[in-house]
mmCIF file of C-alpha atoms and ligand atoms in Angstrom:
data_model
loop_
_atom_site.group_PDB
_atom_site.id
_atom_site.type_symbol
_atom_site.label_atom_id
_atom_site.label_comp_id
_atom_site.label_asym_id
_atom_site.label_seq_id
_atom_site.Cartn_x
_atom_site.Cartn_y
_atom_site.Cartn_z
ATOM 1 C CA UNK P 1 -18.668 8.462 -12.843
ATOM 2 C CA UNK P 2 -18.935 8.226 -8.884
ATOM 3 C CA UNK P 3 -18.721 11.355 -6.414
ATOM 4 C CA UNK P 4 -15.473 12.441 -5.308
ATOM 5 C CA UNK P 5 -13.805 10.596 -8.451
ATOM 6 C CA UNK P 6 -11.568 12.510 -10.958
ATOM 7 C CA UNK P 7 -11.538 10.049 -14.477
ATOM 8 C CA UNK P 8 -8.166 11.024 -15.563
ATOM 9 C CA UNK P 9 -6.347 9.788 -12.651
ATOM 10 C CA UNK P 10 -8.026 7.212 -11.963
ATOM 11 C CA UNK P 11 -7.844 5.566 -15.303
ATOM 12 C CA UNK P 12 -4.340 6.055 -14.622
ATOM 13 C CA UNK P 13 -4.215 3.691 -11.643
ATOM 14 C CA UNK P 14 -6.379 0.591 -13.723
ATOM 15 C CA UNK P 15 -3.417 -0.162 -15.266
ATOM 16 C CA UNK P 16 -1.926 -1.152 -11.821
ATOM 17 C CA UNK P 17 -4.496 -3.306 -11.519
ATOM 18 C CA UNK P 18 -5.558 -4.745 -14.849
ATOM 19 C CA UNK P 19 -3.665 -8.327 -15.046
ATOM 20 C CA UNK P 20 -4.690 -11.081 -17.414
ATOM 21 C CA UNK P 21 -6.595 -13.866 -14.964
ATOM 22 C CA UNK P 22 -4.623 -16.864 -14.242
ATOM 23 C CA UNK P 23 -7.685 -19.555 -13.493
ATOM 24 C CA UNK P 24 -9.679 -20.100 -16.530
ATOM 25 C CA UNK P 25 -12.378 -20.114 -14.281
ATOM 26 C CA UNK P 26 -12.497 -16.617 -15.137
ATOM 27 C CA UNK P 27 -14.344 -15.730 -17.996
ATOM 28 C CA UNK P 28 -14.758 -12.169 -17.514
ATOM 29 C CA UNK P 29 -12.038 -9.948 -15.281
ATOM 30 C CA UNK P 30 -11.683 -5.828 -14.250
ATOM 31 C CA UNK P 31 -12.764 -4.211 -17.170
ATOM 32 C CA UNK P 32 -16.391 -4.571 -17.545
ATOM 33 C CA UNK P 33 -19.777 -3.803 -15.477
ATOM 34 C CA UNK P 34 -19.244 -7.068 -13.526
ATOM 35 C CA UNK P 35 -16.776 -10.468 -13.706
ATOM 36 C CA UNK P 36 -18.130 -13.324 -14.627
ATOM 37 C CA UNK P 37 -16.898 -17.052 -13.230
ATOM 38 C CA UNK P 38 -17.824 -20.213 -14.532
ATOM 39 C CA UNK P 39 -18.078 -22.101 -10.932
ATOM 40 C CA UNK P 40 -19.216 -25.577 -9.755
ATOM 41 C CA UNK P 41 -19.410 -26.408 -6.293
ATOM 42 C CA UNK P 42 -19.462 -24.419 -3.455
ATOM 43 C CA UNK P 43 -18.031 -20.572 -3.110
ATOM 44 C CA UNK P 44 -16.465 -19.441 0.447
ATOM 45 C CA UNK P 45 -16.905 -16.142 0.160
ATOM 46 C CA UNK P 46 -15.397 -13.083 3.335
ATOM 47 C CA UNK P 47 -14.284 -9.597 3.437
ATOM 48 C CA UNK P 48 -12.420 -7.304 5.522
ATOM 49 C CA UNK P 49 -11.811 -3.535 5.737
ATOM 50 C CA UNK P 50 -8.228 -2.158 6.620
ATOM 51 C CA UNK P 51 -8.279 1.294 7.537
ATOM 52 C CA UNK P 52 -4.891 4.108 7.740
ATOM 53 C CA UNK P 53 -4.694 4.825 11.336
ATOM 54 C CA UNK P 54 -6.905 1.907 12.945
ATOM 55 C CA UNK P 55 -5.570 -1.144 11.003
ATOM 56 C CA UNK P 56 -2.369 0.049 10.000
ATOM 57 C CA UNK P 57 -0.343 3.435 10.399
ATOM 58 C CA UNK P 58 -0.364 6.215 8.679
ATOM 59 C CA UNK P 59 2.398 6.394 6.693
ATOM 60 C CA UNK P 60 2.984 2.290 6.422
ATOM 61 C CA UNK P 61 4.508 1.072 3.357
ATOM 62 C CA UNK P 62 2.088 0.590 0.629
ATOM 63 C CA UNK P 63 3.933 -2.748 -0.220
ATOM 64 C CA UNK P 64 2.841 -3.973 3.268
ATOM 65 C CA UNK P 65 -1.009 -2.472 2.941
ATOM 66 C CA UNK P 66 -1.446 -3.995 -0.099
ATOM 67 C CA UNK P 67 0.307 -7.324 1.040
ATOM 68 C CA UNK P 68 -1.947 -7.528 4.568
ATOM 69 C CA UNK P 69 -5.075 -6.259 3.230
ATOM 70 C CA UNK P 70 -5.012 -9.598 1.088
ATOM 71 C CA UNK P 71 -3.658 -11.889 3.439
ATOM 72 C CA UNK P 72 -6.295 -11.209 6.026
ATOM 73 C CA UNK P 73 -8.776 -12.309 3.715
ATOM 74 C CA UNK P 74 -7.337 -15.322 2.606
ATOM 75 C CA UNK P 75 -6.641 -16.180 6.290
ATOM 76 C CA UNK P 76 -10.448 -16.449 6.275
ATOM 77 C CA UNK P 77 -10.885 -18.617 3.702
ATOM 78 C CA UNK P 78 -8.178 -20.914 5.195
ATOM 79 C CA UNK P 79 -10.221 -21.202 8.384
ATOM 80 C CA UNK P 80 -12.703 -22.621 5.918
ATOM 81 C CA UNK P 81 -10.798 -24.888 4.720
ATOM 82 C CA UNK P 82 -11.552 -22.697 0.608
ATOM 83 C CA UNK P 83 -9.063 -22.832 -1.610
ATOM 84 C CA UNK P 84 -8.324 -18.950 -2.626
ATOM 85 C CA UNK P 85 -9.268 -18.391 -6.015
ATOM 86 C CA UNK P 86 -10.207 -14.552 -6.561
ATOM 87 C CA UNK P 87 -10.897 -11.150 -5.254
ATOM 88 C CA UNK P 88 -12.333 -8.127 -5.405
ATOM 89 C CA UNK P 89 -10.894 -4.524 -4.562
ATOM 90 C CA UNK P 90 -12.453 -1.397 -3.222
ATOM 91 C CA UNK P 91 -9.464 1.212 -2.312
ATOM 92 C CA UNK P 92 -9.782 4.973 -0.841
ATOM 93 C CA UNK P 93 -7.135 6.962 -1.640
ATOM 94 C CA UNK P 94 -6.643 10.603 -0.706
ATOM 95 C CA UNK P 95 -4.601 10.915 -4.088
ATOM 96 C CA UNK P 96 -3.848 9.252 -6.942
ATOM 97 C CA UNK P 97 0.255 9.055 -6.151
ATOM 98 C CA UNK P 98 1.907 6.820 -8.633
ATOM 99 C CA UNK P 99 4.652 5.348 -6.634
ATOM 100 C CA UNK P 100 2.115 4.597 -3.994
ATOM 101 C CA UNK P 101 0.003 2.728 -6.144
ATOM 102 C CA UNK P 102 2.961 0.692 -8.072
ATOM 103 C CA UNK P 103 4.099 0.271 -4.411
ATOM 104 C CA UNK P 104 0.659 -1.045 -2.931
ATOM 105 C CA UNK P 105 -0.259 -3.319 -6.411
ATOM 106 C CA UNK P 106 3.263 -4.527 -6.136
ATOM 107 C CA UNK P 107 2.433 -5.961 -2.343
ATOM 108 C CA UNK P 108 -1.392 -7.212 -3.242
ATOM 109 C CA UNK P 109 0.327 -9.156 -6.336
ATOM 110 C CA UNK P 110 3.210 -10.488 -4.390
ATOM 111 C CA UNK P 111 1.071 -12.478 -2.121
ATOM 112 C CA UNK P 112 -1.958 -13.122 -4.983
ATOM 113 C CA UNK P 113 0.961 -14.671 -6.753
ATOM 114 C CA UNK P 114 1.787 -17.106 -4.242
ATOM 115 C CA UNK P 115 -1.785 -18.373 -3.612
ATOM 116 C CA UNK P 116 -3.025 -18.295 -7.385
ATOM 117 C CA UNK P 117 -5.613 -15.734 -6.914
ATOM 118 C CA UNK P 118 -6.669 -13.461 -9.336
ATOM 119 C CA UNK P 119 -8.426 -9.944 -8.714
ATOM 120 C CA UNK P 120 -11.645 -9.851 -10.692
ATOM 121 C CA UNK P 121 -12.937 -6.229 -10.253
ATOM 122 C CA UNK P 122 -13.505 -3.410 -7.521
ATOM 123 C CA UNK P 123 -13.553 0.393 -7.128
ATOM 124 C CA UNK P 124 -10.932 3.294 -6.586
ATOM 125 C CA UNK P 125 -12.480 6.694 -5.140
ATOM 126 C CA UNK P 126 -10.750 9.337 -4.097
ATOM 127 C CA UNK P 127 -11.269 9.476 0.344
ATOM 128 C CA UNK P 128 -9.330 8.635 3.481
ATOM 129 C CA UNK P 129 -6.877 6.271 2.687
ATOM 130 C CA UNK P 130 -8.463 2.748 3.236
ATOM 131 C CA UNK P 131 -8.931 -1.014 1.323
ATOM 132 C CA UNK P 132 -11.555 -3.397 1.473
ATOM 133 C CA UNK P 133 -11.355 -6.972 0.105
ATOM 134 C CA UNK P 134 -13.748 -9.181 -0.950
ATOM 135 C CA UNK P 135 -11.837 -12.873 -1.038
ATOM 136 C CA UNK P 136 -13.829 -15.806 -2.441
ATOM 137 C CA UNK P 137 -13.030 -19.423 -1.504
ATOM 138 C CA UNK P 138 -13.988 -22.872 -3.524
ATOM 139 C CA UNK P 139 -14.733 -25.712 -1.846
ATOM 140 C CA UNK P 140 -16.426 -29.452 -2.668
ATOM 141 C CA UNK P 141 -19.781 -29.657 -2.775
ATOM 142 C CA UNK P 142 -21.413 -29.716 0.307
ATOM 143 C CA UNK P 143 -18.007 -28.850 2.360
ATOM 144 C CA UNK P 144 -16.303 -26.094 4.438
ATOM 145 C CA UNK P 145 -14.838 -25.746 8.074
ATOM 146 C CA UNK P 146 -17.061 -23.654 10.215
ATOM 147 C CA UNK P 147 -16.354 -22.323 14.004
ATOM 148 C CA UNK P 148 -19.784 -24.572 15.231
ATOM 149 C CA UNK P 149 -18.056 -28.871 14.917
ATOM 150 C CA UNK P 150 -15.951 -28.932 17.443
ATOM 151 C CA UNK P 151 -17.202 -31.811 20.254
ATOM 152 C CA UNK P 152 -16.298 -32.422 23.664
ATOM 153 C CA UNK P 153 -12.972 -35.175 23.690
ATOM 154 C CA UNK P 154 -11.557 -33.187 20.572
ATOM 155 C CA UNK P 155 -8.425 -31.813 20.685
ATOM 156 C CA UNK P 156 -7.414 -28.719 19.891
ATOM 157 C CA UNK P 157 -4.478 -27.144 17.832
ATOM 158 C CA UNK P 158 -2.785 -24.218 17.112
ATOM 159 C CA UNK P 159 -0.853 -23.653 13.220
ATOM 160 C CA UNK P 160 3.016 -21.454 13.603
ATOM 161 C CA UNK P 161 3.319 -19.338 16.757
ATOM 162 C CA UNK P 162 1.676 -16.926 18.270
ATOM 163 C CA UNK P 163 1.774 -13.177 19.649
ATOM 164 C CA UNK P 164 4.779 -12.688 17.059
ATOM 165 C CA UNK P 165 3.045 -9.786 15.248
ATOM 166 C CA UNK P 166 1.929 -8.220 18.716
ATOM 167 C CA UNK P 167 5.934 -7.870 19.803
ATOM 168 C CA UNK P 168 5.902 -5.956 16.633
ATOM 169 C CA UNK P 169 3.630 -3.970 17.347
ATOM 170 C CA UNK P 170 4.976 -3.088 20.710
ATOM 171 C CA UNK P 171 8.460 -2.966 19.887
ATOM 172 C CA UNK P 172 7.000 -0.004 17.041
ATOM 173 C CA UNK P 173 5.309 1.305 20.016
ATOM 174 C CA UNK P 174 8.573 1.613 21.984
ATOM 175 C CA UNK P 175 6.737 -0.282 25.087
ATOM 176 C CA UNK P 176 8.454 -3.368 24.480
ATOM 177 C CA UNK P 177 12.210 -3.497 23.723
ATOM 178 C CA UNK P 178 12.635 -6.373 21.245
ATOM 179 C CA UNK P 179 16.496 -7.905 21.059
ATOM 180 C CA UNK P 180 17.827 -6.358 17.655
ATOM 181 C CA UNK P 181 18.429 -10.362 16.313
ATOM 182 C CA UNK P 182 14.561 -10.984 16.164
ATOM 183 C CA UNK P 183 13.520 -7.595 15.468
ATOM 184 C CA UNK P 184 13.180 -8.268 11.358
ATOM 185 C CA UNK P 185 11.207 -11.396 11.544
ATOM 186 C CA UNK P 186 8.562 -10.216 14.782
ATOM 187 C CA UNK P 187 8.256 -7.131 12.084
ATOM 188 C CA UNK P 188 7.648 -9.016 9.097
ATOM 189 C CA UNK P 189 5.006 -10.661 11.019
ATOM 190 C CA UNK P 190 2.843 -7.760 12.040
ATOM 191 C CA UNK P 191 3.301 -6.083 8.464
ATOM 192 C CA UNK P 192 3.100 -9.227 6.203
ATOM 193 C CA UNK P 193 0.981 -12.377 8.156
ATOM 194 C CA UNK P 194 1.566 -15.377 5.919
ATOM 195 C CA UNK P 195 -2.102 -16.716 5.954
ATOM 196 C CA UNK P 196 -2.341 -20.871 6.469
ATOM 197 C CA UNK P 197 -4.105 -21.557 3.053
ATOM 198 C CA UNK P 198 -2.332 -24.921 2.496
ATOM 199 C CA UNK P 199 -2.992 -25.936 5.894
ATOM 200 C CA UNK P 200 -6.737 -24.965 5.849
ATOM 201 C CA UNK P 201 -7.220 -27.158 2.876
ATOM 202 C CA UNK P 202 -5.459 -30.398 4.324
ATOM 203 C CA UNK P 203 -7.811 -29.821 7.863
ATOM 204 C CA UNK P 204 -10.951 -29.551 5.393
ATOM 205 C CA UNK P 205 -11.219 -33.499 5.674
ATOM 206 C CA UNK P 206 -10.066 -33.778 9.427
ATOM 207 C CA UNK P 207 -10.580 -31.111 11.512
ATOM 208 C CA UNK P 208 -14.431 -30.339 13.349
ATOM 209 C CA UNK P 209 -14.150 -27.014 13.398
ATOM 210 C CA UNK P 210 -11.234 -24.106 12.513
ATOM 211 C CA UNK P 211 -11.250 -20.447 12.599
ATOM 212 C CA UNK P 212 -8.457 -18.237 11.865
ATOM 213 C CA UNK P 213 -6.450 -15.746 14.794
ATOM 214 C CA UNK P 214 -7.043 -12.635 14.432
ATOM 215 C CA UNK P 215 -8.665 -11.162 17.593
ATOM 216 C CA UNK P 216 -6.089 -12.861 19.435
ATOM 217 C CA UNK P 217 -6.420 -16.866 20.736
ATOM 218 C CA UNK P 218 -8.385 -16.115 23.950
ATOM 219 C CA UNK P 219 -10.994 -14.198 22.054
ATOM 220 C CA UNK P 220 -11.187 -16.401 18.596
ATOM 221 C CA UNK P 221 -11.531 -19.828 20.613
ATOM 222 C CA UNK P 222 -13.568 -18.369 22.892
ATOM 223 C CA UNK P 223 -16.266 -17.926 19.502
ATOM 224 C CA UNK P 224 -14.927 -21.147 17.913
ATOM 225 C CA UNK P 225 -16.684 -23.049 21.572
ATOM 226 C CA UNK P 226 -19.493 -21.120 21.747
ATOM 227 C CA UNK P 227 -20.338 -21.298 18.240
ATOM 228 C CA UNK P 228 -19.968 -25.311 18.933
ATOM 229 C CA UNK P 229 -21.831 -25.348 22.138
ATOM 230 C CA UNK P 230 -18.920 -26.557 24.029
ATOM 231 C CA UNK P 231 -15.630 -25.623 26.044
ATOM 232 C CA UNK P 232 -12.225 -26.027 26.403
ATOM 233 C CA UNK P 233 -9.231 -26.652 28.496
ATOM 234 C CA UNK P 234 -5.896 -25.264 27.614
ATOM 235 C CA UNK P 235 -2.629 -25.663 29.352
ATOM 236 C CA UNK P 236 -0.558 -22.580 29.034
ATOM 237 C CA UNK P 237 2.428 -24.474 29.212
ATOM 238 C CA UNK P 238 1.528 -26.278 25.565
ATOM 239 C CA UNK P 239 1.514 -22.908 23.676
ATOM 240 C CA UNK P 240 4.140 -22.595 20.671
ATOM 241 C CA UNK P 241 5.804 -18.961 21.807
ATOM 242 C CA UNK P 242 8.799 -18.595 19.106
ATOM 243 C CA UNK P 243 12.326 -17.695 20.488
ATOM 244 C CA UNK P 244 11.998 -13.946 20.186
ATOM 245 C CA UNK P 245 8.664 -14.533 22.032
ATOM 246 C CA UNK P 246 10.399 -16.224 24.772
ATOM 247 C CA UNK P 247 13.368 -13.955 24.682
ATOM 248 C CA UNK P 248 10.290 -10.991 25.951
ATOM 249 C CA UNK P 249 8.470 -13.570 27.880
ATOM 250 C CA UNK P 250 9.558 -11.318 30.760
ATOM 251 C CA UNK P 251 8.332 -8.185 29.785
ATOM 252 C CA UNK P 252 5.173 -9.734 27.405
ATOM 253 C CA UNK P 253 3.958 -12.730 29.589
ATOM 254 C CA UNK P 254 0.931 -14.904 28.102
ATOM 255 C CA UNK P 255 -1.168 -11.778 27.201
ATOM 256 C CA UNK P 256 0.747 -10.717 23.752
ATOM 257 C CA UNK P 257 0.563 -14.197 22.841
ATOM 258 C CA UNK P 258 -3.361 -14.857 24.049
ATOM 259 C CA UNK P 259 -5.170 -11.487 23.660
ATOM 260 C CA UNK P 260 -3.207 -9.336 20.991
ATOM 261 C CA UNK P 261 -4.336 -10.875 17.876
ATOM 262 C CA UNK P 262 -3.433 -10.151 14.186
ATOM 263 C CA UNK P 263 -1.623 -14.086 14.521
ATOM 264 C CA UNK P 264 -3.503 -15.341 11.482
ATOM 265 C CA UNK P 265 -2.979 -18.384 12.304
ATOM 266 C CA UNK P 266 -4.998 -21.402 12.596
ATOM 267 C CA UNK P 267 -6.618 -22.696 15.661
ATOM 268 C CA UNK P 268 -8.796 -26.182 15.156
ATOM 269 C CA UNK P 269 -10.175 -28.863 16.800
ATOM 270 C CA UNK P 270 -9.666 -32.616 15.774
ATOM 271 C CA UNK P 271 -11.586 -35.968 16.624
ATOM 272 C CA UNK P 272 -9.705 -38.150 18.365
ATOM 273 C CA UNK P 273 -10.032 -40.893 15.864
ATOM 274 C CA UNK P 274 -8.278 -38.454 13.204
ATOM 275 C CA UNK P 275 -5.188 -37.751 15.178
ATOM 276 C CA UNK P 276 -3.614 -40.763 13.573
ATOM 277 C CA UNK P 277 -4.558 -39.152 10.074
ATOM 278 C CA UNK P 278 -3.449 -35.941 10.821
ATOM 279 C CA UNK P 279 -0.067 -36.784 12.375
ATOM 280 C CA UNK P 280 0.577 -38.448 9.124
ATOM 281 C CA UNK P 281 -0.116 -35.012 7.409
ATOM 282 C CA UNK P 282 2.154 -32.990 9.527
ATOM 283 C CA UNK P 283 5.180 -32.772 7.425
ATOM 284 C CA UNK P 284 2.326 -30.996 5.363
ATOM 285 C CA UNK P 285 2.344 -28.356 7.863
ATOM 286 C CA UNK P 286 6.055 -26.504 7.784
ATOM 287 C CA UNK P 287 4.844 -23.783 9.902
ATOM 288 C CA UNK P 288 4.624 -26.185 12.961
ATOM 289 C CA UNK P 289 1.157 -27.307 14.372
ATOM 290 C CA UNK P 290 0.936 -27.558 18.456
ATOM 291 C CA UNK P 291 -1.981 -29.652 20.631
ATOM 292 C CA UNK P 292 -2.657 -27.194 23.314
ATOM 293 C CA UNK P 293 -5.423 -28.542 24.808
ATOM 294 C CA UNK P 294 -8.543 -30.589 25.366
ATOM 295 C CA UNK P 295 -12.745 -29.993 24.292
ATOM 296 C CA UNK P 296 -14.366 -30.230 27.360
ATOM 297 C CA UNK P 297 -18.597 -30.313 27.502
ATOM 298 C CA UNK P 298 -18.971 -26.948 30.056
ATOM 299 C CA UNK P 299 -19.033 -23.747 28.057
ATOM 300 C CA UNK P 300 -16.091 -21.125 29.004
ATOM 301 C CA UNK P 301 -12.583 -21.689 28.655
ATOM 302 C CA UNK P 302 -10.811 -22.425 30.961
ATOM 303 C CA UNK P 303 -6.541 -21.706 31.044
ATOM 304 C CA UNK P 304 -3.938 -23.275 33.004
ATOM 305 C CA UNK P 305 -0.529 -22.566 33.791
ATOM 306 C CA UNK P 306 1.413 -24.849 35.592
ATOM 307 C CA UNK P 307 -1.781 -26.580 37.267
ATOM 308 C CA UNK P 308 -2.864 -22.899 38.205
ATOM 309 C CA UNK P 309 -6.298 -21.542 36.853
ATOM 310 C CA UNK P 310 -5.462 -18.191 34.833
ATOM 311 C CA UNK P 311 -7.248 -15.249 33.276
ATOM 312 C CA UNK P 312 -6.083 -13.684 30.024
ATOM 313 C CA UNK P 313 -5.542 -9.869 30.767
ATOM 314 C CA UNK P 314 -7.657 -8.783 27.941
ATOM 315 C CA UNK P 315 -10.274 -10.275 25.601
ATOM 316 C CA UNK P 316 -9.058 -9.550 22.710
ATOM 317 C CA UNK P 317 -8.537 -6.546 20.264
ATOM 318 C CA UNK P 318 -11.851 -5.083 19.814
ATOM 319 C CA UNK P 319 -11.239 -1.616 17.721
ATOM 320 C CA UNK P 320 -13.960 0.144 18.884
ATOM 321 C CA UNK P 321 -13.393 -1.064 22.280
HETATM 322 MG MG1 LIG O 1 -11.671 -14.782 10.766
#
């Protein structure tokens, strides 16, 4: 028994989190010292840490905690291109509360259910209220996206629309008055980001490099470039800004939308010789896919609007920044 960890309780909560596995790749789930997985191929493999009152508020619904802390992994493994096949689960709670817990498992499993993903194992101790996920990916031999492919003449493309989940986030702030009409959906975005799994796996044969949104676009393609040795162009004007975006265009300008983050969608670049491919696929991609700009050979990136050079207000969400 760990530190800090009371058994009766948390037996209590395994049985919020003991499911029979889905994928017969697993042979052994929760339960015993360790899982076991009968895998061939390759194994994408990411995690992420969501912490009460840096990641999300104190107070949030458990649903949504449970529902995000998932989906931000598994935005990861889209931007490899991994098809999401398990996960693991370390939670901090401060107690044991049941409804919490049936709350929180009922959010994790709402969005496992929906990608096929089965949780395999993890830890519950008793701490600041907090959840770490360990998502793991499988891919073809010898495949996966990375942030380092892209090459100068490739284009580049963004998946949905972004700086939705930042009005959210403002609008809960009470900096940003959102029109009541959009106010459900710009919410549902910041609390529950619908990661672009099916997308990432129909780029894994087309795209040069991907990586998901989630420090915002000016930050994220500003790694994908360097991490490829190249730079980009990007017309402002190309963005995909929803209507409730462009309903606060006034009052957000191009900085929710460039240097919020928390998006979670997809930004990749594509060959030229593969546009003809991919356009073929885009019925594939129901969430809308946008060509915003251009791979250019000189490092930086560079951002236009309306033929006029411009500077994102902020690099990104940086949470110790
Ligand atoms: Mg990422």
């Amino acid at each position: 028994m760990k530190p800090g960890r009371r058994m009766d309780e948390f037996t209590l909560i395994d049985h919020f989190f003991e499911r029979a596995p889905r994928n017969p790749q697993v042979a052994l789930s929760v339960g015993d010292d360790a899982a076991l997985l009968d895998i061939s191929g390759r194994l994408a493999v990411t995690t992420d840490t969501l912490l009460a009152g840096v990641h999300f508020p104190h107070g949030a619904r458990a649903f949504d905690v449970g529902y995000k802390a998932l989906a931000v992994n598994l935005s990861d493994l889209a931007a490899m291109g991994a098809r999401p096949r398990f996960f693991l689960l370390n939670l901090s709670v401060p107690a044991a509360t049941e409804a919490w817990l049936a709350d929180f498992s009922a959010g994790l499993f709402a969005l496992a259910d929906v990608h096929g993903v089965d949780l395999i194992g993890g830890d519950t101790v008793r701490g600041p209220l907090g959840v770490t996920i360990t998502a793991l990916g499988e891919l073809p031999p010898g495949t996966g996206l990375t942030r380092g492919g892209a090459q100068a003449g490739d284009r580049i493309y963004v998946t949905g629309h972004l700086g939705e989940a930042a009005l959210g986030f403002s609008h809960r702030q009470g900096r940003l008055d959102v029109p009541p009409g959009f106010r459900e959906d710009i919410l549902a975005r910041l609390d529950r980001p619908v990661p672009r799994c099916r997308e990432g796996m129909a780029l894994l044969p087309l795209a040069s490099a991907a990586i998901d949104i989630s420090d915002g676009l000016a930050a994220d393609l500003a790694h994908m470039m360097e991490a490829s040795g190249t730079g980009a162009e990007i017309d402002l004007g190309r963005l995909p800004l929803s209507a409730a975006y462009a309903a606060c265009f006034a009052a957000a300008g191009w900085d929710l939308a460039l240097a919020f983050g928390d998006d979670y969608e997809l930004c990749f670049t594509l060959p030229r010789q593969r546009v003809g491919a991919f356009e073929a696929l885009r019925p594939a991609f129901a969430c809308g896919v946008h060509h915003i700009g251009d791979v250019v050979a000189t490092p930086g990136v560079r951002w236009s609007d309306k033929g006029e050079p411009y500077e994102p207000a902020r690099r990104g969400f940086n949470h110790f920044g």
